[in-house]
mmCIF file of N, CA and C in Angstrom:
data_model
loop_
_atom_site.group_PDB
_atom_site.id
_atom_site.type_symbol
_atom_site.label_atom_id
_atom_site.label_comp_id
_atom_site.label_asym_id
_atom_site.label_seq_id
_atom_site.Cartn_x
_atom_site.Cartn_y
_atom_site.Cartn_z
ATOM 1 N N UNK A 295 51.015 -50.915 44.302
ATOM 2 C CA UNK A 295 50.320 -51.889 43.474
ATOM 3 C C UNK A 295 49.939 -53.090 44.340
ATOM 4 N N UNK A 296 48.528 -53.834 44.233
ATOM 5 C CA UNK A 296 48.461 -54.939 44.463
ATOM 6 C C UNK A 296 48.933 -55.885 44.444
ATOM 7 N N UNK A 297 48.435 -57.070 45.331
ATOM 8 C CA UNK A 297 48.935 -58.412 44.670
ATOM 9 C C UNK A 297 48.231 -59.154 44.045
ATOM 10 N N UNK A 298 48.309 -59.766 42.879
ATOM 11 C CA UNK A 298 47.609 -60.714 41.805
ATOM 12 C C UNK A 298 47.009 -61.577 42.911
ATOM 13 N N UNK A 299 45.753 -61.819 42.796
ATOM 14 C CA UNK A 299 44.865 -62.493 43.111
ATOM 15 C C UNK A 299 44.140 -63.170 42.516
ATOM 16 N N UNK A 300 44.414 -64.779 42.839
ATOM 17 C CA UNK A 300 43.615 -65.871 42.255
ATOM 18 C C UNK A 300 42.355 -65.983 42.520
ATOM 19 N N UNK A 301 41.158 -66.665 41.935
ATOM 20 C CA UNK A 301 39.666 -67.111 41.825
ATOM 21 C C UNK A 301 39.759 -67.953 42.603
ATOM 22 N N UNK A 302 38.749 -68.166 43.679
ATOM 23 C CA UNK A 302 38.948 -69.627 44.119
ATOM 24 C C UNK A 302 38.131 -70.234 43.043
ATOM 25 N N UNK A 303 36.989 -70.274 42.430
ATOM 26 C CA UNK A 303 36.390 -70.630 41.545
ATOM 27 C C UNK A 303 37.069 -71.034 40.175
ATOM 28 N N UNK A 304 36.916 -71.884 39.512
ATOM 29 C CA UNK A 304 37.223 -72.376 37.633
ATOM 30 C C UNK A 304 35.945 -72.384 36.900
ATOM 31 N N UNK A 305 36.549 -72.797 35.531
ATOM 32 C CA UNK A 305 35.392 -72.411 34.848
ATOM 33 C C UNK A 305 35.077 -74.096 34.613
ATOM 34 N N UNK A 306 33.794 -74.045 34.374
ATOM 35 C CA UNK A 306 33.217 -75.484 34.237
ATOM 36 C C UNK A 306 32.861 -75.698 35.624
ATOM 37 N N UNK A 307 32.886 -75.253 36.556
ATOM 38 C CA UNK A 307 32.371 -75.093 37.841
ATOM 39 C C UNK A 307 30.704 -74.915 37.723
ATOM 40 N N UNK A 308 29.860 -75.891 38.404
ATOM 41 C CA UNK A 308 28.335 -76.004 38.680
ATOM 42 C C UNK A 308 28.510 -74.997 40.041
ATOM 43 N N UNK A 309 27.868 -74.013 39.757
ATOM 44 C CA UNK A 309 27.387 -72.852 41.008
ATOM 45 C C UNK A 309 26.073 -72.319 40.994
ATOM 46 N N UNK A 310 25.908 -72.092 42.665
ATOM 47 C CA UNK A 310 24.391 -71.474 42.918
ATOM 48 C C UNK A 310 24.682 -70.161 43.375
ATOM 49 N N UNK A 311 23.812 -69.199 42.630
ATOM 50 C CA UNK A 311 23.891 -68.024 43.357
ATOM 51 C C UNK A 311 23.541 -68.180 44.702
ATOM 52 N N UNK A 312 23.847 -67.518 45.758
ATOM 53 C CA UNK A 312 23.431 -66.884 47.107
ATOM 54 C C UNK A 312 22.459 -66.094 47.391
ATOM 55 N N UNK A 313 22.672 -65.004 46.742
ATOM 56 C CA UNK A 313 22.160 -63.898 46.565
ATOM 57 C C UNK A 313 21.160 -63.520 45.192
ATOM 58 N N UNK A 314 20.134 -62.637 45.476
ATOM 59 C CA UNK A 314 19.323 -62.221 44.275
ATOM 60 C C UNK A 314 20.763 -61.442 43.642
ATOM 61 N N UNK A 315 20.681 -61.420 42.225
ATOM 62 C CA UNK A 315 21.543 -61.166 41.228
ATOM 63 C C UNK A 315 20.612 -59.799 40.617
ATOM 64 N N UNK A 316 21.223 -58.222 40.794
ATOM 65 C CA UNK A 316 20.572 -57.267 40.679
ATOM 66 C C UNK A 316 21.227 -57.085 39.482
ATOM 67 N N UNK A 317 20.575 -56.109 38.859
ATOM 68 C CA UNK A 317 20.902 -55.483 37.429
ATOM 69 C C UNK A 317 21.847 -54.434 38.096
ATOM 70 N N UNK A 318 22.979 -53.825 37.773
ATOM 71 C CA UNK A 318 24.327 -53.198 37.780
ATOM 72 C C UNK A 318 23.934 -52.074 36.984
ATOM 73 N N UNK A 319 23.694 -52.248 35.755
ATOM 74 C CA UNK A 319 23.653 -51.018 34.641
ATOM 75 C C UNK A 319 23.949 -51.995 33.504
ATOM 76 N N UNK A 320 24.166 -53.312 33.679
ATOM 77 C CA UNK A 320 25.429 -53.862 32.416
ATOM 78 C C UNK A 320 24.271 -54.668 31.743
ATOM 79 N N UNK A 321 22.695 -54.625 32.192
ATOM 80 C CA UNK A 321 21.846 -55.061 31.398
ATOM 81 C C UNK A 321 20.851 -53.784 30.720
ATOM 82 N N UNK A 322 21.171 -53.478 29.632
ATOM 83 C CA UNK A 322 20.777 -52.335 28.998
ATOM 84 C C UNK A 322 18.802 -52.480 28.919
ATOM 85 N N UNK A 323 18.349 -53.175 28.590
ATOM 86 C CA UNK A 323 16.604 -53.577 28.274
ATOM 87 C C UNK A 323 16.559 -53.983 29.565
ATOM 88 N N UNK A 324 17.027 -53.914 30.527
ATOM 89 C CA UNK A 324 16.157 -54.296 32.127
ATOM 90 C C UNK A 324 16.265 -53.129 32.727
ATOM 91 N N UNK A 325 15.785 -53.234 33.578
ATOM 92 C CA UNK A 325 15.859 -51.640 34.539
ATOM 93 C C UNK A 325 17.075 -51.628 35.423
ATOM 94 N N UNK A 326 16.847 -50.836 36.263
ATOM 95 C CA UNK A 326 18.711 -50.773 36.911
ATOM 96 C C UNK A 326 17.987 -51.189 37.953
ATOM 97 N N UNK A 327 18.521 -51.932 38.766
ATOM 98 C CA UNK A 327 18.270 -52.317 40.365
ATOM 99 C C UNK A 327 17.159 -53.202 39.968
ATOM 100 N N UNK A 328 17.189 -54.002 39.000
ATOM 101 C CA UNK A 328 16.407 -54.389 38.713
ATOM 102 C C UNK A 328 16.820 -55.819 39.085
ATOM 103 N N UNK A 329 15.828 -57.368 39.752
ATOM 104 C CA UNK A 329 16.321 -58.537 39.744
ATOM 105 C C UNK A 329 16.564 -59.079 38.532
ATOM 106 N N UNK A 330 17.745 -59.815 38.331
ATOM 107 C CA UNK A 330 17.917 -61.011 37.115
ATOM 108 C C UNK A 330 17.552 -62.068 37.212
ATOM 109 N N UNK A 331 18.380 -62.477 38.453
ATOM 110 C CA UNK A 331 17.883 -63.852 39.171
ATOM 111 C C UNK A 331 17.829 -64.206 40.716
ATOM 112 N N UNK A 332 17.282 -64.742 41.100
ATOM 113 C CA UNK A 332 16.615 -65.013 42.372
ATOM 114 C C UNK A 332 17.752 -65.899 43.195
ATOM 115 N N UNK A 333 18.083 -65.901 44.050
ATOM 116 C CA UNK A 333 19.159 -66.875 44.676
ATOM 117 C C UNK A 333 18.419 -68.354 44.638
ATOM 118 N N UNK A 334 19.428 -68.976 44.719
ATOM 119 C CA UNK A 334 19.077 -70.387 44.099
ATOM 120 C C UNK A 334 19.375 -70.665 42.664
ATOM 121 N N UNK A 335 19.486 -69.960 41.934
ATOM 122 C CA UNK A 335 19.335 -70.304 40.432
ATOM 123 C C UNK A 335 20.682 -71.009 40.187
ATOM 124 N N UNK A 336 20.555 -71.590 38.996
ATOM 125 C CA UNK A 336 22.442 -72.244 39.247
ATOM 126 C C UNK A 336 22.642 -72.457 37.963
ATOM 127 N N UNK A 337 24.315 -72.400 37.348
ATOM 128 C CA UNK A 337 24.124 -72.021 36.588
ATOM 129 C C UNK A 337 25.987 -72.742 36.041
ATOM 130 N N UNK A 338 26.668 -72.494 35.188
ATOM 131 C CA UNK A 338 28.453 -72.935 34.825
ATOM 132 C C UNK A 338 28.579 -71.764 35.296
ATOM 133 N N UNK A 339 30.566 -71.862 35.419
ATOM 134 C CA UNK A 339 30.872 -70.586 35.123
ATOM 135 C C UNK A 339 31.871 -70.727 33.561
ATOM 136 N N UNK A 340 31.578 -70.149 32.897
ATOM 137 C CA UNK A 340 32.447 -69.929 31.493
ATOM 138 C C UNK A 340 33.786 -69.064 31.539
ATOM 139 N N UNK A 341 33.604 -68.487 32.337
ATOM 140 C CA UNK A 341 34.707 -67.523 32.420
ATOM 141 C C UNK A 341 35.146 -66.772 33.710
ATOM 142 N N UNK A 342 36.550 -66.730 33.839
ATOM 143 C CA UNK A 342 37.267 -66.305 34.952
ATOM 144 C C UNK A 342 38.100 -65.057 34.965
ATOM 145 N N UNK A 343 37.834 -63.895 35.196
ATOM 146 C CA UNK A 343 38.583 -62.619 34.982
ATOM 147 C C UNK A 343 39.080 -61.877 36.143
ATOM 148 N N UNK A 344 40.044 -61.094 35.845
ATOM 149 C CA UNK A 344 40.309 -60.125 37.333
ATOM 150 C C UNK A 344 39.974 -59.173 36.829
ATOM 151 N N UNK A 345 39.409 -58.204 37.859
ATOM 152 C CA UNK A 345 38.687 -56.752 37.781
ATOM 153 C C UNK A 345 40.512 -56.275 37.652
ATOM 154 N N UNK A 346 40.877 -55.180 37.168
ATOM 155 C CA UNK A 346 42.333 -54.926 36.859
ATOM 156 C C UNK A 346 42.408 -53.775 37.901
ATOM 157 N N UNK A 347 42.273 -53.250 38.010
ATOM 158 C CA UNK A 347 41.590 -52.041 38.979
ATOM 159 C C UNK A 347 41.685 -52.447 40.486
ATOM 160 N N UNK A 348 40.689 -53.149 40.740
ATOM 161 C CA UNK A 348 39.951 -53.386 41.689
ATOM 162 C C UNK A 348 40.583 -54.572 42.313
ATOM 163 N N UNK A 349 41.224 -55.898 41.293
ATOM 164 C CA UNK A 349 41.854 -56.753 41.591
ATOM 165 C C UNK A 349 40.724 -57.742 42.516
ATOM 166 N N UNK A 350 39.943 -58.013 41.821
ATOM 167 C CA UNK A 350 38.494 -58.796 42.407
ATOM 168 C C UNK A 350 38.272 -59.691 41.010
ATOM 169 N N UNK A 351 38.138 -60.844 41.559
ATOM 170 C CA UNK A 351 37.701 -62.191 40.231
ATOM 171 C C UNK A 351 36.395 -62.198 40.065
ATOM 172 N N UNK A 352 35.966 -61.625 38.732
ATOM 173 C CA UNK A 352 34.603 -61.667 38.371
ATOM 174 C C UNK A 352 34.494 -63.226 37.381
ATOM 175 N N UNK A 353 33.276 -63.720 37.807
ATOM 176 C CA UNK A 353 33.492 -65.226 37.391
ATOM 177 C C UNK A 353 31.846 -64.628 36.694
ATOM 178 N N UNK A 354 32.032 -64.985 35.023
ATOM 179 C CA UNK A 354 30.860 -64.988 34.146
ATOM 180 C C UNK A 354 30.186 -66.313 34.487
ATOM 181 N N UNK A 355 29.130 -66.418 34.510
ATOM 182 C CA UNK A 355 27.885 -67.833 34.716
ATOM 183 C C UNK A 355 27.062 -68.085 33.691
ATOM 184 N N UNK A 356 27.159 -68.889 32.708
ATOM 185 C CA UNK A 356 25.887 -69.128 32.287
ATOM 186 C C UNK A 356 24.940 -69.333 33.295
ATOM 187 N N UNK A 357 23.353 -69.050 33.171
ATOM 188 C CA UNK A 357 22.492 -69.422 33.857
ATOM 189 C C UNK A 357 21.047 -69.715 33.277
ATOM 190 N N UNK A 358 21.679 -69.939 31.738
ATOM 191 C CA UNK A 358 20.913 -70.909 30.608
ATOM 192 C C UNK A 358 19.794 -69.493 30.077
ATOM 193 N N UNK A 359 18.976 -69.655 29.040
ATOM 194 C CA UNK A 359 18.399 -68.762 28.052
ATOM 195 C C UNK A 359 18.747 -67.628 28.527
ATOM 196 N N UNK A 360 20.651 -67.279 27.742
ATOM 197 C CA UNK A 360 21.095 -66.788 27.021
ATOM 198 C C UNK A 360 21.657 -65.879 28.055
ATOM 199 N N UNK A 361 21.682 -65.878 29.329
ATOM 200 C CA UNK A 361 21.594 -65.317 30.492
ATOM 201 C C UNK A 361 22.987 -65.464 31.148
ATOM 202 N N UNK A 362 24.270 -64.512 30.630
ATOM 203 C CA UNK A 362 25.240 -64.611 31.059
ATOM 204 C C UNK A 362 25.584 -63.603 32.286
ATOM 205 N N UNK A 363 25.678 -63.529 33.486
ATOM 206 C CA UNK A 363 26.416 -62.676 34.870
ATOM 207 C C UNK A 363 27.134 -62.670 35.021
ATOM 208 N N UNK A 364 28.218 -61.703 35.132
ATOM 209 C CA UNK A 364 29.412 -61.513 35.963
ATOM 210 C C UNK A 364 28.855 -61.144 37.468
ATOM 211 N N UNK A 365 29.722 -62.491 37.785
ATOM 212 C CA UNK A 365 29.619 -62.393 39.443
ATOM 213 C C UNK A 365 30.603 -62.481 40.242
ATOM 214 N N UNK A 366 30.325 -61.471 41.289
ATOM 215 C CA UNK A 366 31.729 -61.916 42.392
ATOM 216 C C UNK A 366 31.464 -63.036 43.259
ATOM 217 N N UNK A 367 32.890 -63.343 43.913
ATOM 218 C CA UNK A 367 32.973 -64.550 44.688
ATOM 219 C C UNK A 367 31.785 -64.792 45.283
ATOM 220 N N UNK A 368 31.990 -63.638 46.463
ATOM 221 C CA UNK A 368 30.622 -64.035 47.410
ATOM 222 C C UNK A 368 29.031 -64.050 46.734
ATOM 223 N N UNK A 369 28.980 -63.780 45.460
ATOM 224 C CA UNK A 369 27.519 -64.226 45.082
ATOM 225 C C UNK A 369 27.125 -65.275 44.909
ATOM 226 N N UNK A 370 27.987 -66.266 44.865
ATOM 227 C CA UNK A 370 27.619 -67.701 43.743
ATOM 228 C C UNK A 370 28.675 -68.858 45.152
ATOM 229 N N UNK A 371 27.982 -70.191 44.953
ATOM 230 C CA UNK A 371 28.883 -71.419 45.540
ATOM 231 C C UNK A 371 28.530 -72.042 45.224
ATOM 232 N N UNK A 372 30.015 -73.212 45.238
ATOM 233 C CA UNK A 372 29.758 -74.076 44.168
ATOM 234 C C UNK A 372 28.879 -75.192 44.745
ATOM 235 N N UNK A 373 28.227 -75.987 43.613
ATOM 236 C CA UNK A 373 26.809 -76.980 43.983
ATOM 237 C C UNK A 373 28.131 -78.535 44.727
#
């Protein structure tokens, strides 16, 4: 078994993506491999989770009209 691994990230955290933010599969009406958002975009984070599995902190972002991402660390830093 792993070891529990903290976020460096919190929620209420102002962050910029890095990276273009691709569609996964987890946006059903967009295409797959499809862009969401463009690096630069910036956005909160609302929420802080561990992948249970994987043991990786997926940090949810608002990134305003209605546009919530789960993102890993290295996608997003904070503003």
């Amino acid at each position: 078994m792993s070891e529990f691994r903290f976020s460096r990230y919190r929620w209420g955290q102002r962050v910029k993506a890095v990276v273009d933010l691709i569609n996964d599969g987890s946006f059903p009406n967009t295409e797959r491999e499809e862009c969401l958002l463009g690096a630069g975009a910036t956005g909160e984070i609302i929420r802080v989770a561990i992948h249970n599995q994987a043991n990786v902190p997926i940090n949810t972002v608002d990134f305003g009209e209605r546009l919530l991402i789960g993102c890993l660390e290295e996608e997003i830093t904070v503003l």
